[in-house]
């Protein structure tokens, strides 16, 4: 699978003593979703590889296949210059505490050539204080205080998402080139004239109320934020209805102006 | 469990024909992480409730217990005023396509009292075109084009995260009040004086190099962005080392200045 970003520029995801195959697989998938590929596992509980991990990765097996296993956290981060530790709550350490967005902005702005990594702790108990002390700063998540327990792969996903945004690669993959462009005002005004002409022909407006009703309807059309295609479609629909003659009863003016 | 936000103000999460218990449970957990509580399931495949769903929710059972089941999507969104549809790729529909951040900003700015909801499609095939056409706008995710397949609960998580940020409730739960405040410059300068005095006593500086070396060291200390506590700790550590006498060999000046 071609990598769109040089792997050396993407942060490593370091899972410390992860236990569940499902979480590791989902982590690989979340990494692939946002273009990360450097997965490091420190002393995975109950051995490696784990049964079911490939299924949970749902196709992101290139990340799993390239994962490296380490016996200790210091070995896993030896080549990294900038290390962030994710924690669920304050650890009382004298470190800066960053939200994911700020943390990834800092990571994206690091010196060229400096490798970076983000530490994630065990499913139940997270990172211990000695592990956190190895990091340059702490990343935490703006979760509800009523239910702060974030799944491991979900935490990785948020970091990957914010990394991709911070690194300027978060443009929506389809930017609307398949959509019709917004309608120019001339098309809208022409549509208004057409609609109001039809309503005049239909004797729709009560005496003295034409101006107010027409203004309300123009506002309604404006709120539709129509594309050129929308205008064509609407105009065609109105034409079709008009050509239909008077066989159906339209809405009364009060309802239309309400 | 107390709800911190009036449920009417939080968007409904609408899953259309979800299949896997694990995804529905993880969705409930992700919702609880970000303070969402209105879960709606349209025609869940293979019935409801599903075996294993409570385990996957990992404690977010209040969301599952309050989930409502609908036979059709129009019924599920009947009370909503603003509906967004999540899609993985362009559907060629004449709708605005928004990134999660922009979508949730729009949702947070909607008129008071208007209920909102976000549609998520089936695990494999997403929403069909008729379902997307029920929405006011499309939300898509800035995923890597190499691996765009986002898990259902992961997509819900990103929307919940951005909703919480857009609604102004994303302050980091602990804002650093347990941390010592940043050191005032006076404390830093006093520390510099102390360190440089120690180094003078130790005859550390080569002739003519004191000024340059001291400046480099001050820069190093500045980059530490120390808190008051950091300064006290460092000062105490230096004092302890100084009191230790000359029994250990310190680094040479070239190394310290490098």
Short mmCIF file of C-alpha atoms in Angstrom, two decimals:
data_model
loop_
_atom_site.label_atom_id
_atom_site.label_comp_id
_atom_site.label_asym_id
_atom_site.label_seq_id
_atom_site.Cartn_x
_atom_site.Cartn_y
_atom_site.Cartn_z
CA UNK A 1 0.00 0.00 0.00
CA UNK A 2 1.56 3.35 -0.97
CA UNK A 3 2.23 5.68 1.92
CA UNK A 4 1.26 9.25 1.22
CA UNK A 5 3.47 10.71 3.97
CA UNK A 6 7.11 9.85 4.67
CA UNK A 7 6.89 7.49 7.67
CA UNK A 8 9.66 9.39 9.47
CA UNK A 9 7.41 12.45 9.61
CA UNK A 10 4.48 10.63 11.20
CA UNK A 11 4.44 10.05 14.94
CA UNK A 12 4.90 6.57 16.36
CA UNK A 13 1.99 5.14 18.33
CA UNK A 14 3.37 3.35 21.39
CA UNK A 15 1.01 1.02 23.26
CA UNK A 16 2.33 0.05 26.68
CA UNK A 17 1.31 -3.47 27.74
CA UNK A 18 -1.87 -3.59 25.68
CA UNK A 19 -4.03 -6.59 26.50
CA UNK A 20 -6.91 -7.03 24.05
CA UNK A 21 -6.40 -8.12 20.46
CA UNK A 22 -9.47 -6.13 19.50
CA UNK A 23 -7.97 -2.90 20.82
CA UNK A 24 -4.67 -3.45 19.04
CA UNK A 25 -6.41 -4.28 15.79
CA UNK A 26 -8.72 -1.28 16.08
CA UNK A 27 -5.68 0.87 16.87
CA UNK A 28 -4.04 -0.27 13.63
CA UNK A 29 -7.22 0.55 11.74
CA UNK A 30 -7.50 4.00 13.35
CA UNK A 31 -3.85 4.68 12.51
CA UNK A 32 -4.37 3.71 8.88
CA UNK A 33 -7.45 5.93 8.73
CA UNK A 34 -5.26 8.94 9.39
CA UNK A 35 -2.09 7.91 7.61
CA UNK A 36 -0.05 6.68 10.60
CA UNK A 37 2.04 3.56 10.19
CA UNK A 38 4.60 3.26 13.02
CA UNK A 39 3.04 1.01 15.68
CA UNK A 40 5.15 -0.03 18.67
CA UNK A 41 4.00 -2.49 21.31
CA UNK A 42 5.72 -2.63 24.67
CA UNK A 43 5.44 -6.04 26.27
CA UNK A 44 1.93 -6.97 25.06
CA UNK A 45 0.09 -8.95 27.72
CA UNK A 46 -0.32 -12.66 27.02
CA UNK A 47 2.07 -12.60 24.08
CA UNK A 48 2.16 -11.64 20.44
CA UNK A 49 0.72 -12.07 17.89
CA UNK A 50 -2.76 -12.27 19.36
CA UNK A 51 -5.67 -14.24 18.02
CA UNK A 52 -8.27 -12.00 16.40
CA UNK A 53 -6.04 -9.00 16.00
CA UNK A 54 -6.06 -9.13 12.20
CA UNK A 55 -9.82 -9.34 12.04
CA UNK A 56 -10.13 -6.30 14.30
CA UNK A 57 -7.73 -4.37 12.06
CA UNK A 58 -10.29 -4.73 9.28
CA UNK A 59 -7.76 -4.53 6.47
CA UNK A 60 -5.10 -2.39 8.13
CA UNK A 61 -2.81 -5.40 8.26
CA UNK A 62 0.12 -3.41 6.80
CA UNK A 63 0.25 -1.54 10.12
CA UNK A 64 0.13 -4.75 12.17
CA UNK A 65 2.74 -6.47 10.00
CA UNK A 66 5.16 -3.59 10.50
CA UNK A 67 4.54 -3.33 14.26
CA UNK A 68 7.62 -3.65 16.44
CA UNK A 69 7.67 -5.33 19.84
CA UNK A 70 9.80 -4.02 22.71
CA UNK A 71 10.54 -5.41 26.15
CA UNK A 72 10.55 -1.99 27.81
CA UNK A 73 9.29 1.52 27.22
CA UNK A 74 12.77 3.13 27.22
CA UNK A 75 13.78 0.81 24.38
CA UNK A 76 10.60 1.63 22.46
CA UNK A 77 11.23 5.39 22.55
CA UNK A 78 15.03 5.39 22.27
CA UNK A 79 15.08 6.94 18.78
CA UNK A 80 12.37 9.53 19.46
CA UNK A 81 13.06 13.19 20.13
CA UNK A 82 9.61 14.30 21.23
CA UNK A 83 7.38 12.07 23.35
CA UNK A 84 3.85 12.80 24.54
CA UNK A 85 1.99 10.71 27.12
CA UNK A 86 -1.78 10.33 27.02
CA UNK A 87 -3.48 10.22 30.41
CA UNK A 88 -7.07 10.20 31.53
CA UNK A 89 -6.57 12.37 34.58
CA UNK A 90 -4.10 14.63 36.22
CA UNK A 91 -1.05 12.83 37.46
CA UNK A 92 0.27 15.66 39.60
CA UNK A 93 3.39 15.73 37.48
CA UNK A 94 5.12 18.98 36.66
CA UNK A 95 4.38 18.72 32.99
CA UNK A 96 2.36 20.73 30.59
CA UNK A 97 -1.09 19.26 29.97
CA UNK A 98 -2.32 19.69 26.40
CA UNK A 99 -5.59 19.03 24.63
CA UNK A 100 -5.19 16.82 21.53
CA UNK A 101 -5.41 19.73 19.12
CA UNK A 102 -2.68 21.75 20.85
CA UNK A 103 -0.52 18.67 21.32
CA UNK A 104 -0.65 17.73 17.65
CA UNK A 105 -0.01 21.32 16.58
CA UNK A 106 3.16 21.22 18.64
CA UNK A 107 4.10 17.89 17.18
CA UNK A 108 3.53 19.10 13.63
CA UNK A 109 5.74 22.14 14.32
CA UNK A 110 8.70 20.16 15.67
CA UNK A 111 12.13 20.47 14.02
CA UNK A 112 12.57 18.59 10.74
CA UNK A 113 14.06 15.18 11.25
CA UNK A 114 12.97 14.85 14.87
CA UNK A 115 11.00 11.66 15.41
CA UNK A 116 7.98 11.86 17.68
CA UNK A 117 5.83 9.36 19.50
CA UNK A 118 2.70 9.24 21.59
CA UNK A 119 2.34 6.86 24.53
CA UNK A 120 -0.88 5.07 25.40
CA UNK A 121 -1.23 3.07 28.60
CA UNK A 122 -2.83 -0.19 29.61
CA UNK A 123 -6.58 -0.63 29.09
CA UNK A 124 -7.45 -0.54 32.78
CA UNK A 125 -4.76 1.46 34.53
CA UNK A 126 -3.10 3.57 31.85
CA UNK A 127 0.52 4.61 32.19
CA UNK A 128 2.29 4.57 35.54
CA UNK A 129 4.05 7.65 36.87
CA UNK A 130 7.50 6.50 35.83
CA UNK A 131 6.27 6.02 32.29
CA UNK A 132 4.62 9.45 32.20
CA UNK A 133 7.84 10.98 33.46
CA UNK A 134 9.56 9.90 30.23
CA UNK A 135 7.37 12.23 28.21
CA UNK A 136 7.86 15.88 27.30
CA UNK A 137 4.21 16.74 27.86
CA UNK A 138 0.87 15.16 28.66
CA UNK A 139 -2.06 14.87 26.28
CA UNK A 140 -5.51 14.50 27.72
CA UNK A 141 -8.97 14.34 26.19
CA UNK A 142 -11.89 16.72 26.72
CA UNK A 143 -14.24 13.95 27.85
CA UNK A 144 -17.34 14.28 29.97
CA UNK A 145 -16.47 14.15 33.67
CA UNK A 146 -19.49 11.85 34.06
CA UNK A 147 -17.98 9.18 31.81
CA UNK A 148 -14.31 9.82 31.16
CA UNK A 149 -13.23 6.26 30.33
CA UNK A 150 -12.06 6.35 26.73
CA UNK A 151 -11.34 3.11 24.89
CA UNK A 152 -7.68 2.65 23.88
CA UNK A 153 -8.31 2.59 20.13
CA UNK A 154 -10.70 5.53 20.47
CA UNK A 155 -7.93 7.55 22.14
CA UNK A 156 -5.57 6.63 19.30
CA UNK A 157 -8.22 7.67 16.80
CA UNK A 158 -8.59 11.15 18.32
CA UNK A 159 -4.83 11.65 18.30
CA UNK A 160 -4.60 10.49 14.68
CA UNK A 161 -7.46 12.75 13.66
CA UNK A 162 -5.88 15.79 15.30
CA UNK A 163 -2.46 14.91 13.94
CA UNK A 164 -3.83 14.79 10.44
CA UNK A 165 -5.55 18.13 10.91
CA UNK A 166 -2.47 19.72 12.45
CA UNK A 167 -0.25 18.46 9.65
CA UNK A 168 -2.42 20.10 7.03
CA UNK A 169 -3.60 16.88 5.46
CA UNK A 170 -7.18 17.01 6.61
CA UNK A 171 -8.77 18.45 3.50
CA UNK A 172 -12.01 16.69 2.84
CA UNK A 173 -11.11 14.12 0.16
CA UNK A 174 -13.89 15.29 -2.12
CA UNK A 175 -14.12 19.01 -2.15
CA UNK A 176 -17.43 19.42 -3.86
CA UNK A 177 -16.21 19.38 -7.46
CA UNK A 178 -19.09 17.04 -8.23
CA UNK A 179 -21.56 19.55 -6.85
CA UNK A 180 -23.06 22.27 -8.94
CA UNK A 181 -21.64 25.72 -8.09
CA UNK A 182 -23.73 28.09 -5.98
CA UNK A 183 -26.33 29.88 -8.03
CA UNK A 184 -25.38 33.44 -9.00
CA UNK A 185 -27.76 36.15 -7.81
CA UNK A 186 -28.96 36.70 -11.38
CA UNK A 187 -30.30 33.15 -11.49
CA UNK A 188 -32.04 33.62 -8.16
CA UNK A 189 -33.59 36.95 -9.14
CA UNK A 190 -34.78 35.46 -12.38
CA UNK A 191 -36.33 32.62 -10.43
CA UNK A 192 -38.06 35.06 -8.08
CA UNK A 193 -39.48 36.95 -11.06
CA UNK A 194 -40.71 33.73 -12.57
CA UNK A 195 -42.33 32.57 -9.32
CA UNK A 196 -43.92 35.93 -8.61
CA UNK A 197 -45.19 36.15 -12.19
CA UNK A 198 -46.79 32.75 -11.83
CA UNK A 199 -48.40 33.80 -8.56
CA UNK A 200 -49.68 37.03 -10.15
CA UNK A 201 -51.24 34.99 -12.95
CA UNK A 202 -52.78 32.76 -10.31
CA UNK A 203 -54.22 35.78 -8.41
CA UNK A 204 -52.44 34.40 -5.36
CA UNK A 205 -51.77 37.62 -3.44
CA UNK A 206 -54.51 39.22 -1.32
CA UNK A 207 -54.89 42.97 -1.92
CA UNK A 208 -52.06 45.00 -0.36
CA UNK A 209 -50.08 41.92 0.69
CA UNK A 210 -48.06 41.15 -2.41
CA UNK A 211 -44.93 42.95 -1.30
CA UNK A 212 -44.71 41.35 2.14
CA UNK A 213 -45.50 37.86 0.92
CA UNK A 214 -43.01 38.10 -1.95
CA UNK A 215 -40.30 39.25 0.46
CA UNK A 216 -40.95 36.32 2.77
CA UNK A 217 -40.74 33.91 -0.12
CA UNK A 218 -37.50 35.44 -1.38
CA UNK A 219 -36.10 34.98 2.11
CA UNK A 220 -37.17 31.35 2.07
CA UNK A 221 -35.44 30.78 -1.25
CA UNK A 222 -32.32 32.48 -0.01
CA UNK A 223 -32.17 30.22 2.98
CA UNK A 224 -32.09 27.27 0.59
CA UNK A 225 -28.59 28.37 -0.51
CA UNK A 226 -29.34 26.96 -3.93
CA UNK A 227 -26.86 25.75 -6.49
CA UNK A 228 -27.30 26.48 -10.18
CA UNK A 229 -28.68 22.98 -10.55
CA UNK A 230 -31.12 23.56 -7.68
CA UNK A 231 -32.44 26.65 -9.43
CA UNK A 232 -32.87 24.78 -12.70
CA UNK A 233 -34.61 21.94 -10.92
CA UNK A 234 -36.94 24.20 -8.98
CA UNK A 235 -37.76 26.27 -12.03
CA UNK A 236 -38.53 23.14 -14.02
CA UNK A 237 -40.72 21.84 -11.23
CA UNK A 238 -42.68 25.09 -11.04
CA UNK A 239 -43.05 25.18 -14.80
CA UNK A 240 -44.40 21.67 -14.75
CA UNK A 241 -46.85 22.52 -12.01
CA UNK A 242 -47.94 25.68 -13.83
CA UNK A 243 -48.48 23.79 -17.06
CA UNK A 244 -50.69 21.41 -15.21
CA UNK A 245 -53.39 24.09 -15.14
CA UNK A 246 -55.87 24.70 -12.38
CA UNK A 247 -56.90 21.14 -11.75
CA UNK A 248 -55.35 21.06 -8.23
CA UNK A 249 -55.95 23.54 -5.42
CA UNK A 250 -52.76 25.31 -4.30
CA UNK A 251 -52.05 26.48 -0.79
CA UNK A 252 -53.83 29.62 0.35
CA UNK A 253 -51.83 32.82 0.62
CA UNK A 254 -51.84 32.94 4.43
CA UNK A 255 -50.27 29.55 4.64
CA UNK A 256 -47.63 30.38 2.04
CA UNK A 257 -46.69 33.62 3.79
CA UNK A 258 -46.64 32.19 7.32
CA UNK B 1 -26.15 9.23 36.33
CA UNK B 2 -26.51 13.01 36.32
CA UNK B 3 -26.57 14.62 32.91
CA UNK B 4 -24.49 17.75 32.68
CA UNK B 5 -26.23 19.07 29.57
CA UNK B 6 -29.99 19.20 28.96
CA UNK B 7 -30.64 16.20 26.70
CA UNK B 8 -32.76 18.34 24.35
CA UNK B 9 -29.66 20.39 23.51
CA UNK B 10 -27.51 17.41 22.58
CA UNK B 11 -27.79 15.89 19.12
CA UNK B 12 -29.39 12.49 18.65
CA UNK B 13 -27.15 9.77 17.25
CA UNK B 14 -29.16 7.76 14.71
CA UNK B 15 -27.73 4.41 13.61
CA UNK B 16 -29.44 3.03 10.51
CA UNK B 17 -29.61 -0.77 10.45
CA UNK B 18 -26.53 -1.35 12.61
CA UNK B 19 -25.48 -4.97 12.69
CA UNK B 20 -22.78 -5.64 15.28
CA UNK B 21 -23.44 -5.54 19.02
CA UNK B 22 -19.88 -4.43 19.56
CA UNK B 23 -20.33 -1.36 17.37
CA UNK B 24 -23.56 -0.36 19.08
CA UNK B 25 -22.03 -0.81 22.52
CA UNK B 26 -18.91 1.12 21.55
CA UNK B 27 -21.17 3.83 20.10
CA UNK B 28 -22.93 4.15 23.46
CA UNK B 29 -19.57 4.40 25.21
CA UNK B 30 -18.29 7.05 22.76
CA UNK B 31 -21.52 9.02 23.22
CA UNK B 32 -21.16 8.93 27.01
CA UNK B 33 -17.53 10.04 26.69
CA UNK B 34 -18.71 13.29 25.17
CA UNK B 35 -21.96 13.80 27.04
CA UNK B 36 -24.41 12.55 24.39
CA UNK B 37 -27.36 10.45 25.50
CA UNK B 38 -30.00 10.24 22.75
CA UNK B 39 -29.32 7.01 20.83
CA UNK B 40 -31.78 5.93 18.14
CA UNK B 41 -31.58 2.64 16.28
CA UNK B 42 -33.40 2.17 12.99
CA UNK B 43 -34.28 -1.45 12.36
CA UNK B 44 -31.18 -3.07 13.92
CA UNK B 45 -30.17 -6.17 11.95
CA UNK B 46 -30.93 -9.49 13.62
CA UNK B 47 -33.06 -7.90 16.33
CA UNK B 48 -32.69 -6.04 19.59
CA UNK B 49 -31.33 -6.25 22.23
CA UNK B 50 -28.16 -7.90 21.01
CA UNK B 51 -25.96 -10.27 22.95
CA UNK B 52 -22.72 -8.61 24.04
CA UNK B 53 -23.88 -5.05 23.53
CA UNK B 54 -23.75 -4.17 27.23
CA UNK B 55 -20.23 -5.52 27.60
CA UNK B 56 -19.07 -3.42 24.63
CA UNK B 57 -20.65 -0.33 26.19
CA UNK B 58 -18.23 -0.73 29.08
CA UNK B 59 -20.45 0.97 31.64
CA UNK B 60 -22.35 3.33 29.34
CA UNK B 61 -25.47 1.27 29.91
CA UNK B 62 -27.55 4.37 30.67
CA UNK B 63 -27.24 5.25 26.97
CA UNK B 64 -28.23 1.76 25.86
CA UNK B 65 -31.14 1.57 28.29
CA UNK B 66 -32.54 4.84 26.94
CA UNK B 67 -32.03 3.89 23.27
CA UNK B 68 -35.15 3.98 21.13
CA UNK B 69 -35.88 1.59 18.29
CA UNK B 70 -37.61 2.69 15.09
CA UNK B 71 -38.91 0.77 12.12
CA UNK B 72 -37.90 3.45 9.61
CA UNK B 73 -35.59 6.43 9.32
CA UNK B 74 -38.38 8.99 8.74
CA UNK B 75 -39.93 7.92 12.05
CA UNK B 76 -36.59 8.18 13.83
CA UNK B 77 -36.01 11.79 12.74
CA UNK B 78 -39.61 13.03 12.84
CA UNK B 79 -39.02 15.38 15.80
CA UNK B 80 -35.67 16.72 14.57
CA UNK B 81 -35.21 20.11 12.94
CA UNK B 82 -31.64 19.75 11.73
CA UNK B 83 -30.31 16.47 10.38
CA UNK B 84 -26.79 15.71 9.19
CA UNK B 85 -25.80 12.55 7.33
CA UNK B 86 -22.33 11.04 7.68
CA UNK B 87 -20.92 9.53 4.50
CA UNK B 88 -17.55 8.10 3.55
CA UNK B 89 -17.51 9.45 0.02
CA UNK B 90 -19.24 11.89 -2.24
CA UNK B 91 -22.75 10.86 -3.09
CA UNK B 92 -23.22 13.29 -5.93
CA UNK B 93 -26.08 14.89 -4.03
CA UNK B 94 -26.69 18.61 -4.15
CA UNK B 95 -25.85 19.09 -0.52
CA UNK B 96 -23.18 20.90 1.34
CA UNK B 97 -20.33 18.65 2.46
CA UNK B 98 -18.87 19.59 5.84
CA UNK B 99 -15.90 18.43 7.86
CA UNK B 100 -16.84 17.34 11.41
CA UNK B 101 -15.61 20.56 12.98
CA UNK B 102 -17.64 22.81 10.67
CA UNK B 103 -20.67 20.55 10.95
CA UNK B 104 -20.68 20.60 14.72
CA UNK B 105 -20.12 24.37 14.79
CA UNK B 106 -23.24 24.73 12.68
CA UNK B 107 -25.11 22.35 14.92
CA UNK B 108 -24.04 24.22 18.06
CA UNK B 109 -25.23 27.50 16.52
CA UNK B 110 -28.71 26.26 15.61
CA UNK B 111 -31.77 28.05 16.98
CA UNK B 112 -32.64 27.32 20.62
CA UNK B 113 -35.16 24.53 20.96
CA UNK B 114 -34.40 22.97 17.59
CA UNK B 115 -33.54 19.31 17.97
CA UNK B 116 -30.70 17.94 15.87
CA UNK B 117 -29.54 14.51 14.85
CA UNK B 118 -26.69 12.87 13.00
CA UNK B 119 -27.23 9.83 10.80
CA UNK B 120 -24.76 6.94 10.58
CA UNK B 121 -25.18 4.18 8.02
CA UNK B 122 -24.74 0.43 7.97
CA UNK B 123 -21.30 -1.00 8.73
CA UNK B 124 -20.62 -2.15 5.19
CA UNK B 125 -22.61 0.05 2.87
CA UNK B 126 -23.41 3.21 4.82
CA UNK B 127 -26.54 5.20 4.08
CA UNK B 128 -28.37 4.85 0.81
CA UNK B 129 -29.13 7.86 -1.37
CA UNK B 130 -32.72 8.16 -0.20
CA UNK B 131 -31.54 8.26 3.39
CA UNK B 132 -28.91 10.89 2.65
CA UNK B 133 -31.55 12.99 0.89
CA UNK B 134 -33.37 13.37 4.23
CA UNK B 135 -30.46 15.35 5.65
CA UNK B 136 -29.77 19.08 5.55
CA UNK B 137 -26.05 18.57 4.94
CA UNK B 138 -23.41 15.87 4.71
CA UNK B 139 -20.62 15.30 7.22
CA UNK B 140 -17.52 13.50 6.07
CA UNK B 141 -14.21 12.69 7.73
CA UNK B 142 -10.71 13.80 6.71
CA UNK B 143 -9.40 10.25 6.46
CA UNK B 144 -6.46 9.02 4.45
CA UNK B 145 -7.48 8.21 0.88
CA UNK B 146 -5.36 5.07 1.24
CA UNK B 147 -7.51 3.68 4.04
CA UNK B 148 -10.77 5.58 4.35
CA UNK B 149 -12.89 2.88 6.02
CA UNK B 150 -13.82 4.28 9.43
CA UNK B 151 -15.42 2.01 12.01
CA UNK B 152 -19.00 2.99 12.95
CA UNK B 153 -18.25 3.73 16.62
CA UNK B 154 -15.08 5.59 15.62
CA UNK B 155 -17.14 7.86 13.37
CA UNK B 156 -19.57 8.49 16.24
CA UNK B 157 -16.60 9.28 18.49
CA UNK B 158 -15.24 11.93 16.13
CA UNK B 159 -18.64 13.58 15.85
CA UNK B 160 -19.07 13.52 19.65
CA UNK B 161 -15.61 14.96 20.15
CA UNK B 162 -16.22 17.80 17.72
CA UNK B 163 -19.68 18.42 19.10
CA UNK B 164 -18.27 18.80 22.58
CA UNK B 165 -15.62 21.19 21.33
CA UNK B 166 -18.10 23.22 19.29
CA UNK B 167 -20.50 23.48 22.21
CA UNK B 168 -17.82 25.00 24.41
CA UNK B 169 -17.66 22.08 26.82
CA UNK B 170 -14.26 20.78 25.83
CA UNK B 171 -12.21 22.42 28.54
CA UNK B 172 -9.65 19.94 29.76
CA UNK B 173 -11.22 18.53 32.96
CA UNK B 174 -8.17 19.38 34.98
CA UNK B 175 -6.86 22.76 34.00
CA UNK B 176 -3.55 22.61 35.74
CA UNK B 177 -4.67 23.81 39.16
CA UNK B 178 -2.69 20.95 40.66
CA UNK B 179 0.39 22.13 38.83
CA UNK B 180 2.70 24.74 40.24
CA UNK B 181 2.40 28.10 38.46
CA UNK B 182 5.07 29.11 35.96
CA UNK B 183 8.17 30.44 37.66
CA UNK B 184 8.43 34.25 37.70
CA UNK B 185 11.50 35.66 36.04
CA UNK B 186 12.93 36.66 39.43
CA UNK B 187 13.04 33.02 40.47
CA UNK B 188 14.76 32.08 37.22
CA UNK B 189 17.32 34.85 37.47
CA UNK B 190 18.04 33.92 41.05
CA UNK B 191 18.54 30.34 39.93
CA UNK B 192 20.91 31.45 37.16
CA UNK B 193 22.92 33.46 39.70
CA UNK B 194 23.08 30.48 41.99
CA UNK B 195 24.17 28.09 39.24
CA UNK B 196 26.74 30.48 37.82
CA UNK B 197 28.10 31.17 41.30
CA UNK B 198 28.50 27.45 41.87
CA UNK B 199 30.31 27.12 38.57
CA UNK B 200 32.57 30.04 39.41
CA UNK B 201 33.43 28.36 42.69
CA UNK B 202 34.12 25.18 40.76
CA UNK B 203 36.41 27.03 38.30
CA UNK B 204 34.21 25.60 35.56
CA UNK B 205 34.59 28.29 32.91
CA UNK B 206 37.63 28.37 30.64
CA UNK B 207 39.21 31.85 30.38
CA UNK B 208 37.16 34.22 28.21
CA UNK B 209 34.28 31.75 27.75
CA UNK B 210 32.19 32.45 30.83
CA UNK B 211 29.79 34.83 29.17
CA UNK B 212 28.99 32.60 26.17
CA UNK B 213 28.65 29.44 28.22
CA UNK B 214 26.42 31.14 30.80
CA UNK B 215 24.18 32.46 28.03
CA UNK B 216 23.82 29.02 26.51
CA UNK B 217 22.90 27.59 29.88
CA UNK B 218 20.34 30.32 30.54
CA UNK B 219 18.80 29.49 27.18
CA UNK B 220 18.65 25.84 28.16
CA UNK B 221 16.90 26.67 31.43
CA UNK B 222 14.48 28.92 29.62
CA UNK B 223 13.55 26.16 27.26
CA UNK B 224 12.56 24.06 30.26
CA UNK B 225 9.64 26.47 30.87
CA UNK B 226 9.96 25.77 34.56
CA UNK B 227 7.29 26.11 37.19
CA UNK B 228 8.02 27.53 40.62
CA UNK B 229 8.21 23.99 41.90
CA UNK B 230 10.65 23.04 39.13
CA UNK B 231 12.93 25.89 40.17
CA UNK B 232 12.80 24.85 43.82
CA UNK B 233 13.49 21.24 42.87
CA UNK B 234 16.37 22.08 40.58
CA UNK B 235 17.88 24.47 43.09
CA UNK B 236 17.64 21.86 45.82
CA UNK B 237 19.23 19.26 43.56
CA UNK B 238 22.12 21.57 42.71
CA UNK B 239 22.57 22.46 46.36
CA UNK B 240 22.72 18.78 47.26
CA UNK B 241 25.25 18.11 44.53
CA UNK B 242 27.36 21.10 45.59
CA UNK B 243 27.30 19.97 49.24
CA UNK B 244 28.55 16.62 48.13
CA UNK B 245 31.98 18.18 47.56
CA UNK B 246 34.41 17.24 44.87
CA UNK B 247 34.15 13.49 45.19
CA UNK B 248 32.54 13.11 41.71
CA UNK B 249 33.84 14.47 38.41
CA UNK B 250 31.36 16.81 36.74
CA UNK B 251 31.07 17.31 32.99
CA UNK B 252 33.75 19.38 31.34
CA UNK B 253 32.88 22.89 30.16
CA UNK B 254 32.92 22.07 26.47
CA UNK B 255 30.30 19.40 26.95
CA UNK B 256 28.13 21.65 29.11
CA UNK B 257 28.31 24.47 26.57
CA UNK B 258 27.75 22.33 23.48
#
